[in-house]
Each structure stands twice: as C-alpha cells, then as structure tokens.
C-alpha cells in the first residue's frame, strides 16, 4: 500500500508553479510575482507559529491562506492528490487510515532536493499543509518539515483534539497539549 498521496506527476506540476518564482526574475512583473509569493508562502508558514490555536483552528486558517493567488495552484494540485488517495487507497482499505500518510513527505523531499532552498521550503510546507487540511481525520501525519514550529500529529477532525501554546504558557512553545472534551 502506498503511504504517500503525492505522485511524481503531481509534484512536478506543483514545481512548475513554484520554480519560476525567483528573485532573479528577468523583469519587473516577474519580480512582483516573486515578492507576492514570498509574502503568501510566509503567511502559510506563520500559521504554524503557536498562538494558542487548536488543530482545527490551524486547519481552518490554512484553508483560508490557500486561497492566495501564488499558493492556490499548488494547494489545488495537492488537494487533488490527497483526495484521489483517500478515494482509492483509503476507500478500498479503511483500516489503513492510522498509517495512511506516514511516508507522505518522502517523494516531496526527493523532488524538493532539486529545487532552490526557498522553493523547496514552499513545496514541503504546502504539501504538509494539504495533508493537515484535506487528509482524512484521525490519520497520523509525518513529522512536519523543518522550519515549521508546530508539528501536528494527526489530521484534525471535527472537534479540536489538540491545542498549541505560546512561549508564555507553562507547557512551552510549540508543544502540543492534548485537550479533552466532556461528554
């Protein structure tokens, strides 16, 4: 069973959207596109800075951030990958849910190794975020890419399962703290 929803074709399609966004842009229009992309992708990364949000609040925030023009085409490609994987693999074997995404980032890392540092970071961040946003609730996630403060353990469900604290909280920054709801 494949534990990565990301096919090489989808990854190369995502790279085609990210790779032209570079500071070495040949003209002013291309450089403006690069500047907008830096802002949009940085905002996605900033969603992983703990500010007391829950896993479901992080998921909802990421959904909103995926609408930004430079991020949307890449997020849509990854959404399609995750949804096809859910229909195919998880649809035929629901018992696979606990480990459905554990190796999800391996092909992403392989493709990202051929990119520049910034583009590789963007690719990894959006791929991981797509798992958080569009993955099947309750599935275990791989470790978050380096640079993201919050490491979400499981795809969020309907009700918040985990809250994340800031550096002023007793538990410390970036430490997920399980929260239980009363029945």
PDB file of N, CA, C and O in Angstrom, residues 121-149:
ATOM      1  N   UNK A 121      11.381  24.765   0.383  1.00  0.00           N
ATOM      2  CA  UNK A 121      10.649  25.020   1.633  1.00  0.00           C
ATOM      3  C   UNK A 121       9.169  25.241   1.358  1.00  0.00           C
ATOM      4  O   UNK A 121       8.308  24.718   2.058  1.00  0.00           O
ATOM      5  N   UNK A 122       8.858  25.997   0.305  1.00  0.00           N
ATOM      6  CA  UNK A 122       7.463  26.247  -0.059  1.00  0.00           C
ATOM      7  C   UNK A 122       6.759  24.949  -0.444  1.00  0.00           C
ATOM      8  O   UNK A 122       5.639  24.701  -0.025  1.00  0.00           O
ATOM      9  N   UNK A 123       7.429  24.138  -1.253  1.00  0.00           N
ATOM     10  CA  UNK A 123       6.833  22.878  -1.704  1.00  0.00           C
ATOM     11  C   UNK A 123       6.523  21.974  -0.514  1.00  0.00           C
ATOM     12  O   UNK A 123       5.416  21.435  -0.396  1.00  0.00           O
ATOM     13  N   UNK A 124       7.475  21.831   0.380  1.00  0.00           N
ATOM     14  CA  UNK A 124       7.278  20.982   1.560  1.00  0.00           C
ATOM     15  C   UNK A 124       6.163  21.524   2.456  1.00  0.00           C
ATOM     16  O   UNK A 124       5.340  20.775   2.965  1.00  0.00           O
ATOM     17  N   UNK A 125       6.152  22.829   2.657  1.00  0.00           N
ATOM     18  CA  UNK A 125       5.145  23.446   3.537  1.00  0.00           C
ATOM     19  C   UNK A 125       3.735  23.242   3.002  1.00  0.00           C
ATOM     20  O   UNK A 125       2.832  22.859   3.745  1.00  0.00           O
ATOM     21  N   UNK A 126       3.531  23.465   1.716  1.00  0.00           N
ATOM     22  CA  UNK A 126       2.190  23.327   1.159  1.00  0.00           C
ATOM     23  C   UNK A 126       1.778  21.852   1.099  1.00  0.00           C
ATOM     24  O   UNK A 126       0.621  21.518   1.357  1.00  0.00           O
ATOM     25  N   UNK A 127       2.709  20.964   0.807  1.00  0.00           N
ATOM     26  CA  UNK A 127       2.381  19.528   0.781  1.00  0.00           C
ATOM     27  C   UNK A 127       1.935  19.062   2.172  1.00  0.00           C
ATOM     28  O   UNK A 127       0.901  18.403   2.323  1.00  0.00           O
ATOM     29  N   UNK A 128       2.700  19.418   3.194  1.00  0.00           N
ATOM     30  CA  UNK A 128       2.350  19.040   4.566  1.00  0.00           C
ATOM     31  C   UNK A 128       1.021  19.679   4.974  1.00  0.00           C
ATOM     32  O   UNK A 128       0.155  19.035   5.561  1.00  0.00           O
ATOM     33  N   UNK A 129       0.845  20.946   4.611  1.00  0.00           N
ATOM     34  CA  UNK A 129      -0.385  21.660   4.950  1.00  0.00           C
ATOM     35  C   UNK A 129      -1.591  21.027   4.267  1.00  0.00           C
ATOM     36  O   UNK A 129      -2.681  20.980   4.839  1.00  0.00           O
ATOM     37  N   UNK A 130      -1.413  20.541   3.050  1.00  0.00           N
ATOM     38  CA  UNK A 130      -2.513  19.879   2.346  1.00  0.00           C
ATOM     39  C   UNK A 130      -2.947  18.621   3.092  1.00  0.00           C
ATOM     40  O   UNK A 130      -4.137  18.300   3.137  1.00  0.00           O
ATOM     41  N   UNK A 131      -2.000  17.914   3.690  1.00  0.00           N
ATOM     42  CA  UNK A 131      -2.355  16.740   4.499  1.00  0.00           C
ATOM     43  C   UNK A 131      -3.164  17.165   5.721  1.00  0.00           C
ATOM     44  O   UNK A 131      -4.144  16.531   6.086  1.00  0.00           O
ATOM     45  N   UNK A 132      -2.743  18.258   6.353  1.00  0.00           N
ATOM     46  CA  UNK A 132      -3.446  18.767   7.538  1.00  0.00           C
ATOM     47  C   UNK A 132      -4.860  19.202   7.159  1.00  0.00           C
ATOM     48  O   UNK A 132      -5.824  18.922   7.863  1.00  0.00           O
ATOM     49  N   UNK A 133      -4.998  19.877   6.028  1.00  0.00           N
ATOM     50  CA  UNK A 133      -6.280  20.463   5.632  1.00  0.00           C
ATOM     51  C   UNK A 133      -7.215  19.447   4.975  1.00  0.00           C
ATOM     52  O   UNK A 133      -8.401  19.422   5.276  1.00  0.00           O
ATOM     53  N   UNK A 134      -6.691  18.611   4.079  1.00  0.00           N
ATOM     54  CA  UNK A 134      -7.546  17.747   3.264  1.00  0.00           C
ATOM     55  C   UNK A 134      -7.449  16.260   3.603  1.00  0.00           C
ATOM     56  O   UNK A 134      -8.200  15.460   3.049  1.00  0.00           O
ATOM     57  N   UNK A 135      -6.536  15.886   4.484  1.00  0.00           N
ATOM     58  CA  UNK A 135      -6.394  14.479   4.840  1.00  0.00           C
ATOM     59  C   UNK A 135      -7.602  13.950   5.589  1.00  0.00           C
ATOM     60  O   UNK A 135      -8.442  14.714   6.076  1.00  0.00           O
ATOM     61  N   UNK A 136      -7.672  12.637   5.697  1.00  0.00           N
ATOM     62  CA  UNK A 136      -8.785  12.008   6.424  1.00  0.00           C
ATOM     63  C   UNK A 136      -8.577  12.198   7.919  1.00  0.00           C
ATOM     64  O   UNK A 136      -7.511  11.856   8.450  1.00  0.00           O
ATOM     65  N   UNK A 137      -9.576  12.743   8.630  1.00  0.00           N
ATOM     66  CA  UNK A 137      -9.433  12.981  10.078  1.00  0.00           C
ATOM     67  C   UNK A 137      -9.013  11.726  10.832  1.00  0.00           C
ATOM     68  O   UNK A 137      -9.496  10.633  10.560  1.00  0.00           O
ATOM     69  N   UNK A 138      -8.066  11.908  11.737  1.00  0.00           N
ATOM     70  CA  UNK A 138      -7.586  10.814  12.573  1.00  0.00           C
ATOM     71  C   UNK A 138      -6.369  10.101  12.033  1.00  0.00           C
ATOM     72  O   UNK A 138      -5.741   9.328  12.750  1.00  0.00           O
ATOM     73  N   UNK A 139      -6.002  10.354  10.785  1.00  0.00           N
ATOM     74  CA  UNK A 139      -4.823   9.700  10.219  1.00  0.00           C
ATOM     75  C   UNK A 139      -3.561  10.329  10.804  1.00  0.00           C
ATOM     76  O   UNK A 139      -3.487  11.544  10.981  1.00  0.00           O
ATOM     77  N   UNK A 140      -2.582   9.505  11.106  1.00  0.00           N
ATOM     78  CA  UNK A 140      -1.309  10.011  11.619  1.00  0.00           C
ATOM     79  C   UNK A 140      -0.567  10.739  10.507  1.00  0.00           C
ATOM     80  O   UNK A 140      -0.585  10.314   9.351  1.00  0.00           O
ATOM     81  N   UNK A 141       0.076  11.825  10.848  1.00  0.00           N
ATOM     82  CA  UNK A 141       0.830  12.626   9.887  1.00  0.00           C
ATOM     83  C   UNK A 141       2.329  12.392  10.070  1.00  0.00           C
ATOM     84  O   UNK A 141       2.789  12.066  11.165  1.00  0.00           O
ATOM     85  N   UNK A 142       3.105  12.613   9.007  1.00  0.00           N
ATOM     86  CA  UNK A 142       4.566  12.554   9.168  1.00  0.00           C
ATOM     87  C   UNK A 142       5.024  13.757   9.982  1.00  0.00           C
ATOM     88  O   UNK A 142       4.248  14.681  10.229  1.00  0.00           O
ATOM     89  N   UNK A 143       6.270  13.752  10.383  1.00  0.00           N
ATOM     90  CA  UNK A 143       6.810  14.918  11.093  1.00  0.00           C
ATOM     91  C   UNK A 143       6.758  16.119  10.169  1.00  0.00           C
ATOM     92  O   UNK A 143       6.925  16.002   8.966  1.00  0.00           O
ATOM     93  N   UNK A 144       6.521  17.274  10.759  1.00  0.00           N
ATOM     94  CA  UNK A 144       6.435  18.486   9.946  1.00  0.00           C
ATOM     95  C   UNK A 144       7.802  18.828   9.368  1.00  0.00           C
ATOM     96  O   UNK A 144       8.834  18.495   9.957  1.00  0.00           O
ATOM     97  N   UNK A 145       7.805  19.486   8.218  1.00  0.00           N
ATOM     98  CA  UNK A 145       9.078  19.891   7.621  1.00  0.00           C
ATOM     99  C   UNK A 145       9.845  20.835   8.550  1.00  0.00           C
ATOM    100  O   UNK A 145       9.233  21.573   9.328  1.00  0.00           O
ATOM    101  N   UNK A 146      11.145  20.805   8.445  1.00  0.00           N
ATOM    102  CA  UNK A 146      11.978  21.701   9.249  1.00  0.00           C
ATOM    103  C   UNK A 146      11.564  23.140   8.981  1.00  0.00           C
ATOM    104  O   UNK A 146      11.263  23.516   7.858  1.00  0.00           O
ATOM    105  N   UNK A 147      11.516  23.910  10.026  1.00  0.00           N
ATOM    106  CA  UNK A 147      11.134  25.310   9.903  1.00  0.00           C
ATOM    107  C   UNK A 147       9.720  25.582  10.372  1.00  0.00           C
ATOM    108  O   UNK A 147       9.388  26.718  10.681  1.00  0.00           O
ATOM    109  N   UNK A 148       8.872  24.554  10.430  1.00  0.00           N
ATOM    110  CA  UNK A 148       7.520  24.755  10.940  1.00  0.00           C
ATOM    111  C   UNK A 148       7.533  24.463  12.429  1.00  0.00           C
ATOM    112  O   UNK A 148       7.941  23.389  12.862  1.00  0.00           O
ATOM    113  N   UNK A 149       7.094  25.426  13.224  1.00  0.00           N
ATOM    114  CA  UNK A 149       7.167  25.297  14.678  1.00  0.00           C
ATOM    115  C   UNK A 149       6.240  24.228  15.204  1.00  0.00           C
ATOM    116  O   UNK A 149       6.606  23.450  16.065  1.00  0.00           O
TER     117      UNK A 149
END
